[in-house]
Structures are given as structure tokens and as C-alpha cells.
Coordinates of C-alpha atoms in Angstrom, one line a residue:
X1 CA 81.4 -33.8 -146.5
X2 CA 78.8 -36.3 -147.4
X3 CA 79.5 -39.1 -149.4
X4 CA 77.5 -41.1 -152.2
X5 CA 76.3 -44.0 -151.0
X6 CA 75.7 -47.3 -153.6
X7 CA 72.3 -48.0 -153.3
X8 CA 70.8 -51.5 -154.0
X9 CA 67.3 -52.5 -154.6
X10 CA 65.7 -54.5 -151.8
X11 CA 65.9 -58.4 -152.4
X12 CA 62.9 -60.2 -152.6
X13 CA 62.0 -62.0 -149.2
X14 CA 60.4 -64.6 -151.0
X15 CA 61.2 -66.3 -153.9
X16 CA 58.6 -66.8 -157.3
X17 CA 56.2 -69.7 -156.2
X18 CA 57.5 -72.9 -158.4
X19 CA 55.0 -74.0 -161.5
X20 CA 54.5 -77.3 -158.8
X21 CA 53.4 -74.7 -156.0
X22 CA 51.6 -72.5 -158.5
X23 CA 49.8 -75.5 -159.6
X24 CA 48.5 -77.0 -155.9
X25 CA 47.6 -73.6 -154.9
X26 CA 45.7 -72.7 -157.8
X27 CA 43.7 -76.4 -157.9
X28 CA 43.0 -75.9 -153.9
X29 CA 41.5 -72.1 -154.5
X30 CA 39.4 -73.3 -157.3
X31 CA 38.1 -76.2 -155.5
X32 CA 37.9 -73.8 -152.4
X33 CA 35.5 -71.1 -154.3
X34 CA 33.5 -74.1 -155.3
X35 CA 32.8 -75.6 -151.8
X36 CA 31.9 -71.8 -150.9
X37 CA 29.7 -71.1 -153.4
X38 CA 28.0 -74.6 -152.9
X39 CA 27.7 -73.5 -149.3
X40 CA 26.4 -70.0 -150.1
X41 CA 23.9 -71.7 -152.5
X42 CA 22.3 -74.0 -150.2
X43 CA 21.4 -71.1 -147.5
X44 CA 19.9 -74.0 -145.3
X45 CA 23.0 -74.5 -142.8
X46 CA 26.3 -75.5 -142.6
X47 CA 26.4 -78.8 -144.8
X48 CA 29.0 -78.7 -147.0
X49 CA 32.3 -77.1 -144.4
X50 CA 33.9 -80.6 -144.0
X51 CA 34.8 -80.7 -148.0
X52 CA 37.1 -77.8 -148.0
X53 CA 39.6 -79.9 -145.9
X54 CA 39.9 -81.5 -149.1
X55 CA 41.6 -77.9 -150.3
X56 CA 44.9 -78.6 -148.7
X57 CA 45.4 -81.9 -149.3
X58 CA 44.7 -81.2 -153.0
X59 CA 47.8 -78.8 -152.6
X60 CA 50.0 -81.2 -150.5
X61 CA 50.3 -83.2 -153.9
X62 CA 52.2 -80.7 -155.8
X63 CA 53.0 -77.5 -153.5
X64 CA 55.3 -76.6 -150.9
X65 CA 54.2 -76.8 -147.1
X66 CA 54.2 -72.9 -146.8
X67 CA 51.6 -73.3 -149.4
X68 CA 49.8 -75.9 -148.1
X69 CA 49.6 -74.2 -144.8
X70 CA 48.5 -70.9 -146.2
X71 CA 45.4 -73.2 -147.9
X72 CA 44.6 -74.7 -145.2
X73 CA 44.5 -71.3 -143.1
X74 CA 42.0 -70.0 -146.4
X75 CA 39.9 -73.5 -146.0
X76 CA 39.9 -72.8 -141.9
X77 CA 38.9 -68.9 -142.5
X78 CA 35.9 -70.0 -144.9
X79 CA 34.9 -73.0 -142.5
X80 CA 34.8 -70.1 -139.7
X81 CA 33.1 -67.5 -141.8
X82 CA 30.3 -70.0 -142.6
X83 CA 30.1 -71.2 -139.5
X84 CA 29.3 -68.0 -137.2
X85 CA 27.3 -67.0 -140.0
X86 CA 24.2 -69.4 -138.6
X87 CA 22.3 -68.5 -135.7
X88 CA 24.1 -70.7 -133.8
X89 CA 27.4 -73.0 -134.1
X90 CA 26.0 -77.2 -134.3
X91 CA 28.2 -79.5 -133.1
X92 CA 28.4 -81.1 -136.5
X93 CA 29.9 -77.5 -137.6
X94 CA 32.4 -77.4 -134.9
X95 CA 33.8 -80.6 -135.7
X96 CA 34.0 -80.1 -139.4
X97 CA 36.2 -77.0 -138.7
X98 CA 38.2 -79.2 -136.3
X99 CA 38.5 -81.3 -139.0
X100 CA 39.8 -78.6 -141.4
X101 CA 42.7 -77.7 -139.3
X102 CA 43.5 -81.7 -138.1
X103 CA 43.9 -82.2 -142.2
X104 CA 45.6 -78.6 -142.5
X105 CA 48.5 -80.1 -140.1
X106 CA 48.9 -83.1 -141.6
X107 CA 48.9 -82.1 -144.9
X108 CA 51.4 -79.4 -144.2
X109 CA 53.9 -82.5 -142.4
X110 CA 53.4 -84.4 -145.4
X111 CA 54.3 -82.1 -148.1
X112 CA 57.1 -80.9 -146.0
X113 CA 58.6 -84.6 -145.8
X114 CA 57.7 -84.7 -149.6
X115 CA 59.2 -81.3 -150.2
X116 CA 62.7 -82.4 -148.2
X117 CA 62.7 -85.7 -150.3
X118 CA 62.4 -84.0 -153.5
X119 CA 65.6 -81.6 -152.7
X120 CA 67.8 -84.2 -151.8
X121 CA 66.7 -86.1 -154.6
X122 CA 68.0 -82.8 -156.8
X123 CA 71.2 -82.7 -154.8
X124 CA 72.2 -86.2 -155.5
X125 CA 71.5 -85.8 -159.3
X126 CA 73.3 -82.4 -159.1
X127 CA 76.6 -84.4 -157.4
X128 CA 76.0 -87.2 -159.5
X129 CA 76.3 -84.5 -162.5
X130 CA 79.4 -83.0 -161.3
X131 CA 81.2 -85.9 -160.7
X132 CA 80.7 -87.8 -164.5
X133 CA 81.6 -84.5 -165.6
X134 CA 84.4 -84.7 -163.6
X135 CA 85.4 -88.2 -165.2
X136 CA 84.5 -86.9 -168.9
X137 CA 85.9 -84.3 -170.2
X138 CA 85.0 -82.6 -173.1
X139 CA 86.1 -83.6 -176.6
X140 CA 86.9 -81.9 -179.8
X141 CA 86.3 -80.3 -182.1
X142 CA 89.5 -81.5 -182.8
X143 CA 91.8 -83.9 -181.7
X144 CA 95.6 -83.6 -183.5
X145 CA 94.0 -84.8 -187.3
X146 CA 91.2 -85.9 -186.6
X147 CA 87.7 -84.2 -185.8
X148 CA 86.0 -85.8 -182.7
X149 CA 82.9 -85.2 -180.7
X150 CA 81.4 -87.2 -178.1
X151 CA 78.1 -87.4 -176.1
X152 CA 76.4 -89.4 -173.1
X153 CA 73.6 -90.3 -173.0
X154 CA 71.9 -91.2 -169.6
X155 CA 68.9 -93.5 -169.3
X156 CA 67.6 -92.0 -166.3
X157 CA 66.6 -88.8 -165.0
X158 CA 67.4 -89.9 -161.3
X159 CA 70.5 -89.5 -159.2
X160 CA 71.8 -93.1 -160.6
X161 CA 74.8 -92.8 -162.8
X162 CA 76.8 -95.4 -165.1
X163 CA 80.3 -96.0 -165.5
X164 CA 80.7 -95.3 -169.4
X165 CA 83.7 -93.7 -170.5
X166 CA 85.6 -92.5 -173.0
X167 CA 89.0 -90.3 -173.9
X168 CA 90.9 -88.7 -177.3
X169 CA 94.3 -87.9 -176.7
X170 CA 97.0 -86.7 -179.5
X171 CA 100.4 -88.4 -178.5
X172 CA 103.9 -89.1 -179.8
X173 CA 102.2 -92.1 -181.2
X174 CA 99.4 -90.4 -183.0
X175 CA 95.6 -90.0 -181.7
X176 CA 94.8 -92.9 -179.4
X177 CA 91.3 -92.9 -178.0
X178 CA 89.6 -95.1 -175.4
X179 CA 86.0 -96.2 -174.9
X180 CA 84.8 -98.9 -172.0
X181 CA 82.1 -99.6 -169.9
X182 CA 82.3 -100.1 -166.3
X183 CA 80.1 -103.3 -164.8
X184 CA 77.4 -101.6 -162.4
X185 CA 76.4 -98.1 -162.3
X186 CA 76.2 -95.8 -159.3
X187 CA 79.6 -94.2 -158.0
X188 CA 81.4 -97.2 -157.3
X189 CA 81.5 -97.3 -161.4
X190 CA 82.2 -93.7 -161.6
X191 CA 85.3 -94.3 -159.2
X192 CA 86.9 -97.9 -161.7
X193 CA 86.3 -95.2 -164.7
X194 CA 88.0 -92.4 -163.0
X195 CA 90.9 -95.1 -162.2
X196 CA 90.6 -96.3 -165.6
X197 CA 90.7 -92.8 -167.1
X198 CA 93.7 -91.6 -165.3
X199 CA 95.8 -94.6 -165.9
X200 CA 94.6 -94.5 -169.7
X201 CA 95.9 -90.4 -169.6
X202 CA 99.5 -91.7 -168.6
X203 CA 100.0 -94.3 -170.2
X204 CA 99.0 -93.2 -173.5
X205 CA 102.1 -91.0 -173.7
X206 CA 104.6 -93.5 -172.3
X207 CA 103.7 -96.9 -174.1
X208 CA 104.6 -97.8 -178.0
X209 CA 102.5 -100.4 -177.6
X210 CA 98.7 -100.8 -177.8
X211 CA 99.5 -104.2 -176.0
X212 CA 101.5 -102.8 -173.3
X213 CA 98.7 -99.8 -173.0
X214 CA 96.1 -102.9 -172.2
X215 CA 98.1 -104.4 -169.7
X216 CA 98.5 -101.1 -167.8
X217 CA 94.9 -100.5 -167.9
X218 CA 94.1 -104.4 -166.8
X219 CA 96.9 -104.6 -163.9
X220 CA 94.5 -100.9 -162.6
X221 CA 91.4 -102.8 -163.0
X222 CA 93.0 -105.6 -161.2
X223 CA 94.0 -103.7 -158.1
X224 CA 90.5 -101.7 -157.4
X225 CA 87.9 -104.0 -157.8
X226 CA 86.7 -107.5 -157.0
X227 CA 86.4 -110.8 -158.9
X228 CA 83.5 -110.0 -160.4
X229 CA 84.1 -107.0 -161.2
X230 CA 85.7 -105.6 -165.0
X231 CA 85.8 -102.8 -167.3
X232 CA 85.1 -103.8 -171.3
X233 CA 87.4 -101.5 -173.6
X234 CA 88.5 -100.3 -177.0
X235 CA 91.3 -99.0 -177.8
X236 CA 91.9 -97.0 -180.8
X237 CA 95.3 -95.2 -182.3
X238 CA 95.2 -93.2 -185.6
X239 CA 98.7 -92.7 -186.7
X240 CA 99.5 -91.4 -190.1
X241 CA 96.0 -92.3 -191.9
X242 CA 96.9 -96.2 -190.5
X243 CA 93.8 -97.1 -187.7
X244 CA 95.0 -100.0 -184.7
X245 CA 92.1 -101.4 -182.8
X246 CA 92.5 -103.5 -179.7
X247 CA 89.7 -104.5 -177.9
X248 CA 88.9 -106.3 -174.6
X249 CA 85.5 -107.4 -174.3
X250 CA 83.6 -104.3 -176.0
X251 CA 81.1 -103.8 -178.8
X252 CA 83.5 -103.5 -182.0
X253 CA 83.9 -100.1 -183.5
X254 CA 81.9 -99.0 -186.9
X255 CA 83.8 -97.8 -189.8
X256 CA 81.8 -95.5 -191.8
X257 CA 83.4 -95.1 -195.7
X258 CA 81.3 -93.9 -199.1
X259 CA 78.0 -95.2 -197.6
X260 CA 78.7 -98.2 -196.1
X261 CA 79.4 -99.3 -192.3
X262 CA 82.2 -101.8 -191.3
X263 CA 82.2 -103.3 -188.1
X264 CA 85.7 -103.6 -187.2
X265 CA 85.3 -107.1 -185.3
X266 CA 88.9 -108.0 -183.6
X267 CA 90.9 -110.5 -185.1
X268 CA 90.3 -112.8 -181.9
X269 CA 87.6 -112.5 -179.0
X270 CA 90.0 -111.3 -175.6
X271 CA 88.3 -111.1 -172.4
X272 CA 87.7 -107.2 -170.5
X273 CA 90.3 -105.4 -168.3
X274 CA 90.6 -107.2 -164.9
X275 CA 90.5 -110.6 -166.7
X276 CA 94.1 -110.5 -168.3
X277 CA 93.4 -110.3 -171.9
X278 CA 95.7 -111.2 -174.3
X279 CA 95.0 -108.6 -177.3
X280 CA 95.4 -109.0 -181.4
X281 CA 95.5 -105.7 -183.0
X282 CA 93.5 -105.1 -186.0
X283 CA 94.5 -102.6 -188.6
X284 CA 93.1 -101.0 -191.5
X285 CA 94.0 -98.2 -193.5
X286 CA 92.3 -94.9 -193.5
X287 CA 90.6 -93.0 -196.5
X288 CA 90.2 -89.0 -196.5
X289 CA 86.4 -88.8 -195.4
X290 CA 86.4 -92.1 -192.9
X291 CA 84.5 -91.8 -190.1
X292 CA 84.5 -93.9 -186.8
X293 CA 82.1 -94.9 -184.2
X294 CA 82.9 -95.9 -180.7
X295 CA 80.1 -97.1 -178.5
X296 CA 78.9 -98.3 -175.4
X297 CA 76.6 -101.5 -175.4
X298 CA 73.3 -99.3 -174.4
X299 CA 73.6 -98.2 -178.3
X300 CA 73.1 -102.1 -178.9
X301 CA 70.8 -103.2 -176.6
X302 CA 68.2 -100.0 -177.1
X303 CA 65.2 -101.6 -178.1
X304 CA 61.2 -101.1 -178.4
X305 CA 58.7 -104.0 -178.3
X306 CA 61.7 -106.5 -178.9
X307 CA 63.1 -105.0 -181.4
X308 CA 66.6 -103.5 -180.9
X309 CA 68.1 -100.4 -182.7
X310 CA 69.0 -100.9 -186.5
X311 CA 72.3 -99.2 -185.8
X312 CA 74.2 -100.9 -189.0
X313 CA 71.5 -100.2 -191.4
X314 CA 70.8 -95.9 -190.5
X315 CA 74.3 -95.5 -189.4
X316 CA 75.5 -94.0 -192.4
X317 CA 72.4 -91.9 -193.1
X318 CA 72.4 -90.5 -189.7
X319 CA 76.3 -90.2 -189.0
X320 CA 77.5 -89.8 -192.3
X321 CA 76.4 -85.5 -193.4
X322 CA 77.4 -82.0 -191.2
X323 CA 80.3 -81.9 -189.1
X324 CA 81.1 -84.7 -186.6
X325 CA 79.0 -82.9 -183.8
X326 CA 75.8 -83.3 -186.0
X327 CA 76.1 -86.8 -187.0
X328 CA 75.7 -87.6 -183.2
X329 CA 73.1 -85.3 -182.3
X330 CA 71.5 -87.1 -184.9
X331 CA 72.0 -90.4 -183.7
X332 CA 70.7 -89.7 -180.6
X333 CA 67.5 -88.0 -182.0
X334 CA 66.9 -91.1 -183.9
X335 CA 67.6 -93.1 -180.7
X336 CA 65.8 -91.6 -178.2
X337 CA 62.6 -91.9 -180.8
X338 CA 62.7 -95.3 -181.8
X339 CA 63.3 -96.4 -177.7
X340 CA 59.7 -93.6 -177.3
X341 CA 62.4 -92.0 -174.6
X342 CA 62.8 -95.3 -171.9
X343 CA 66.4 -96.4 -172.3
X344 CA 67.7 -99.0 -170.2
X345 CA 71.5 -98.6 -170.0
X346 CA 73.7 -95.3 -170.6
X347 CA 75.3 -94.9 -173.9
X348 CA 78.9 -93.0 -174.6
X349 CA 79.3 -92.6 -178.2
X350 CA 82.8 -91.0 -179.8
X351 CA 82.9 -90.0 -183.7
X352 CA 86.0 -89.5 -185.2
X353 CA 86.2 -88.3 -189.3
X354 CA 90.0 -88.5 -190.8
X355 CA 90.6 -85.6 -192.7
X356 CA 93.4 -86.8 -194.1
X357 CA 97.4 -86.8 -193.4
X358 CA 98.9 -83.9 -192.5
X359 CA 101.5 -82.6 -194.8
X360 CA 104.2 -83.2 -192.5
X361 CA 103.1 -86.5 -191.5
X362 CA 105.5 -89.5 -190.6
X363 CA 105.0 -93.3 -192.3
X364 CA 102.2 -94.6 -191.7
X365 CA 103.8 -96.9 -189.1
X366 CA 101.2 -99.0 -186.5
X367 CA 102.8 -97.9 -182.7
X368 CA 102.7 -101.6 -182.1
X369 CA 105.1 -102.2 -185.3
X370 CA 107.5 -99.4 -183.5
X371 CA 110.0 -101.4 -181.9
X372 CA 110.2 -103.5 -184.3
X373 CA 110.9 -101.5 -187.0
X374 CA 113.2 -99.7 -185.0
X375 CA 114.9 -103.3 -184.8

């Protein structure tokens, strides 16, 4: 009995030549053709042979060595062809052909080291991906009341990573949030924000206190890094329209309400995590519509020509309309063109907007004032 057999179509052997590859092979034909018909033109002799080595260098810059080699073997097979087509083979034609293939070889090592460089390059920027997305995770659209979004926003293209982070949690004691900046980049950084980040997730849900939430954090700091090394924070708790801030080091938040920005400076300077800092909460009450910024201190220290980033004056016209989401997209638009694209430091920014209290909400009752009102 015979049975039906799945077909598949045959894979491709090879895969689509890259625009780089594309590009180097194209430049080294063109330039190829031209040395030919030069060489055709002039009908004298073989002048013009040692110019096509020129053919696989010109790929070498931008192609792949399988590329480069084919070139080479086109520049050799025209060399040849030209050659045999005089009435006899001059020593001067010999060696230019020689030459052809001496460049051909090198050429082709060279792009290959080139080509082995620019993949591991790729890998380490793919790893490096994976593992801040392993740190961050994605926030929103909403967060118990609040609406929250978040982006990151890396000033280079390379494999070098920062240590920004940032986390929206909805506990017994409200929303609390977290933003800090880890000294350093690279993925010693990535590692204290991890730390700092999985500490932060625990003890979110098992501390009243914003205090006692700080010393956590600072006694994790303390253990995994040296003396030099810290962690700047804020950290924020919305708990029944009432906003704490206690911050350790880091850029104050902005409070965004009818038009105008607030920076919410702490009541006293404190020192970042790993130094022992002895917080003082600030708190203000929230209005239906309030939005908040958290940043990182790339936001204030983005600059062109010496001038930095007017972030209190377009703060409300660029965060301020559409959904949370849009307000940062915005920002970052607005960022990116006023820096012409060249930033020096990552930046993690976290908008929150406060809808309002939910109709079963408790009293507006700061989680640091808990025990004591308990009392």
C-alpha cells in the first residue's frame, strides 16, 4: 500500500547576500568592468592588469570573505584572460596577476577576521539585550490605580549596557515604585540592579515602612559591592490618592498638575544605597489627572553644544496629552532630537497618571504613618 509522503521544498543552500555584501560586491564589479574596458580600450598590451587587485580589496571593506574571494577569483579570471590574449605573456603581466591573487588572499583573511569580529560584536549586544531585559520587566498599562509606562533608553548601539532600573508594584501598602541608577555600566551594573531589583520585589510586600524598605535595599547594596561602589534611588508609594517620596541620592521626581511641573525635592539631601542613608519622606496629596515622572540622571545631563535638556520647561507639553505610553514616546522623540542622536548616559524614565481613588479605597494613610496610627 503506498503511503503519502510530506513533501518540503528544498532549503536554500545559501542564504540572501547581506545589503554590506551586496554593497562590496557590486562596487568591486563596477570597478572591475572599468579596469576591463580601460584594458580593452588601450589595445596596446597589458598595462592596466595590476589595478583590478584593487577589486577585492574594495569588497573586503563591506562584504563577507566568500565574497571577497569570489571577486578576487573574477579580478584573477580577467587578469588571465587579458593576459594570454597578447602574443606573448611579459614578465610585467605575470607578476601583476601574481599580484591579483597575493591581494585576493589577503583580502579574503582580512574580511574574514573583520567578518568574525562583527558577529561577536552582534552576540554580545544580543546577550547584553537579553539580560537588561531580564532585569526590567515590562510595565503597565496599569499598575493597581494608577496608569504606568516606562522606557530605556540606551546611549549606545554597542554591546555596553548601564545599570538603570526601575519597578511598579501594587502592594498591601498601595503602589510603590522604584527608580535608581547603578554607578558604572557593563554587567557588573546589571548584576547590583538585578540584586537591587529582587530585594526591592520582597520587600515591598513585607515592609510598612518606606524607611525600613531603604534600609533593606542599602544593607543589599552593602553586601555586593565595593566602597566605591552605590546605587542612587527613589522610592515612590501611592496609597489612597496620598504620594510618599524617599530618595537616596537621585534626581527628584516631577509632578505634573494643570500645566505646571513640581520637582518633588526631598525634605533633606540623604546619601545613595550602600552609604547608609538616613531618609525624610516627603508627601503630597494627589489630584485626579496628576502625573509623575521618575528619571535617571541621563534625562538631566543630555545636552548639545553645552546646553542641557530644558526638561522643566517642555515637560508638561510633551508628557502632559494621550495616554501615559505617548507622553514618553514623546519625550524621547524630543530627546533624542535636541541631543542630534549622541547621548552620553542611559536614561529609564517611569510615568505614572492618578486616575483617582478607587471607590473602595481605604484613608488616605502614608505606609510610614501605619504603625503609628495603628498605635
Amino acid at each position: 500500500m503506498l503511503c503519502c509522503v510530506r513533501t518540503h521544498p528544498l532549503q536554500r543552500f545559501r542564504s540572501p547576500l547581506s545589503p554590506g555584501s551586496r554593497a562590496g560586491l557590486g562596487a568591486a564589479l563596477v570597478l572591475l568592468g572599468f579596469i576591463s574596458a580601460v584594458e580593452a580600450a588601450d589595445g596596446s598590451g597589458a598595462h592596466y592588469l595590476g589595478l583590478m587587485a584593487a577589486a577585492p580589496v574594495l569588497a573586503a571593506v563591506f562584504a563577507t570573505w566568500r565574497v571577497v574571494l569570489g571577486a578576487g577569483a573574477a579580478a584573477t579570471c580577467a587578469a588571465v584572460a587579458f593576459a594570454f590574449s597578447e602574443p606573448g605573456v611579459s614578465l610585467d603581466t605575470a607578476a601583476s596577476v601574481a599580484a591579483i591573487v597575493v591581494v585576493t588572499v589577503l583580502a579574503t583573511v582580512v574580511a574574514g577576521v573583520r567578518q568574525r569580529q562583527t558577529e561577536h560584536i552582534a552576540e554580545l549586544s544580543k546577550l547584553a539585550s537579553v539580560a537588561q531585559q531580564a532585569v526590567l520587566r515590562p510595565l503597565g498599562p496599569q499598575v493597581g490605580t494608577l496608569a504606568v509606562a516606562a522606557r530605556y533608553i540606551s546611549s549606545t548601539a554597542t554591546a555596553e549596557i548601564g545599570g538603570d532600573l526601575y519597578e511598579a508594584i501594587d502592594t498591601p501598602y498601595g503602589v510603590r515604585m522604584i527608580i535608581g541608577d547603578v554607578r558604572g555600566k557593563g554587567l557588573d551594573a546589571v548584576r547590583l540592579a538585578s540584586i537591587v531589583l529582587g530585594s526591592y520585589r520582597h520587600v515591598a510586600h513585607e515592609r510598612a515602612d518606606l524607611r525600613a524598605v531603604v534600609s533593606d535595599l542599602d544593607r543589599a547594596v552593602a553586601r555586593s559591592v565595593g566602597d566605591e561602589d552605590f546605587v542612587t534611588a527613589a522610592v515612590v508609594e501611592e496609597r489612597g490618592g496620598t504620594l510618599t517620596i524617599v530618595n537616596c541620592g537621585h534626581p527628584p521626581p516631577l509632578l505634573l498638575r494643570r500645566g505646571c511641573v513640581i520637582p518633588l525635592e526631598p525634605p533633606a539631601p540623604a546619601p545613595p544605597l550602600g552609604f547608609m542613608p538616613v531618609v525624610q519622606p516627603r508627601v503630597e496629596r494627589l489630584e485626579p489627572g496628576d502625573r509623575l515622572l521618575l528619571f535617571t540622571d541621563g534625562l538631566g545631563e543630555a545636552r548639545r553644544d553645552g546646553e542641557f535638556f530644558p526638561t522643566a520647561d517642555r515637560a508638561w507639553r510633551l508628557l502632559g496629552h494621550g495616554t501615559v505610553a505617548d507622553g514618553l514616546a514623546s519625550l524621547e522623540t524630543a530627546l533624542v532630537e535636541w541631543v542630534y542622536g549622541r547621548l552620553d548616559d542611559d536614561i529609564a524614565l517611569v510615568l505614572m497618571e492618578y486616575a483617582g481613588p478607587r471607590s473602595d479605597a481605604t484613608a488616605a494613610v502614608p505606609s510610614w504613618e501605619v504603625g503609628a496610627t495603628e498605635g
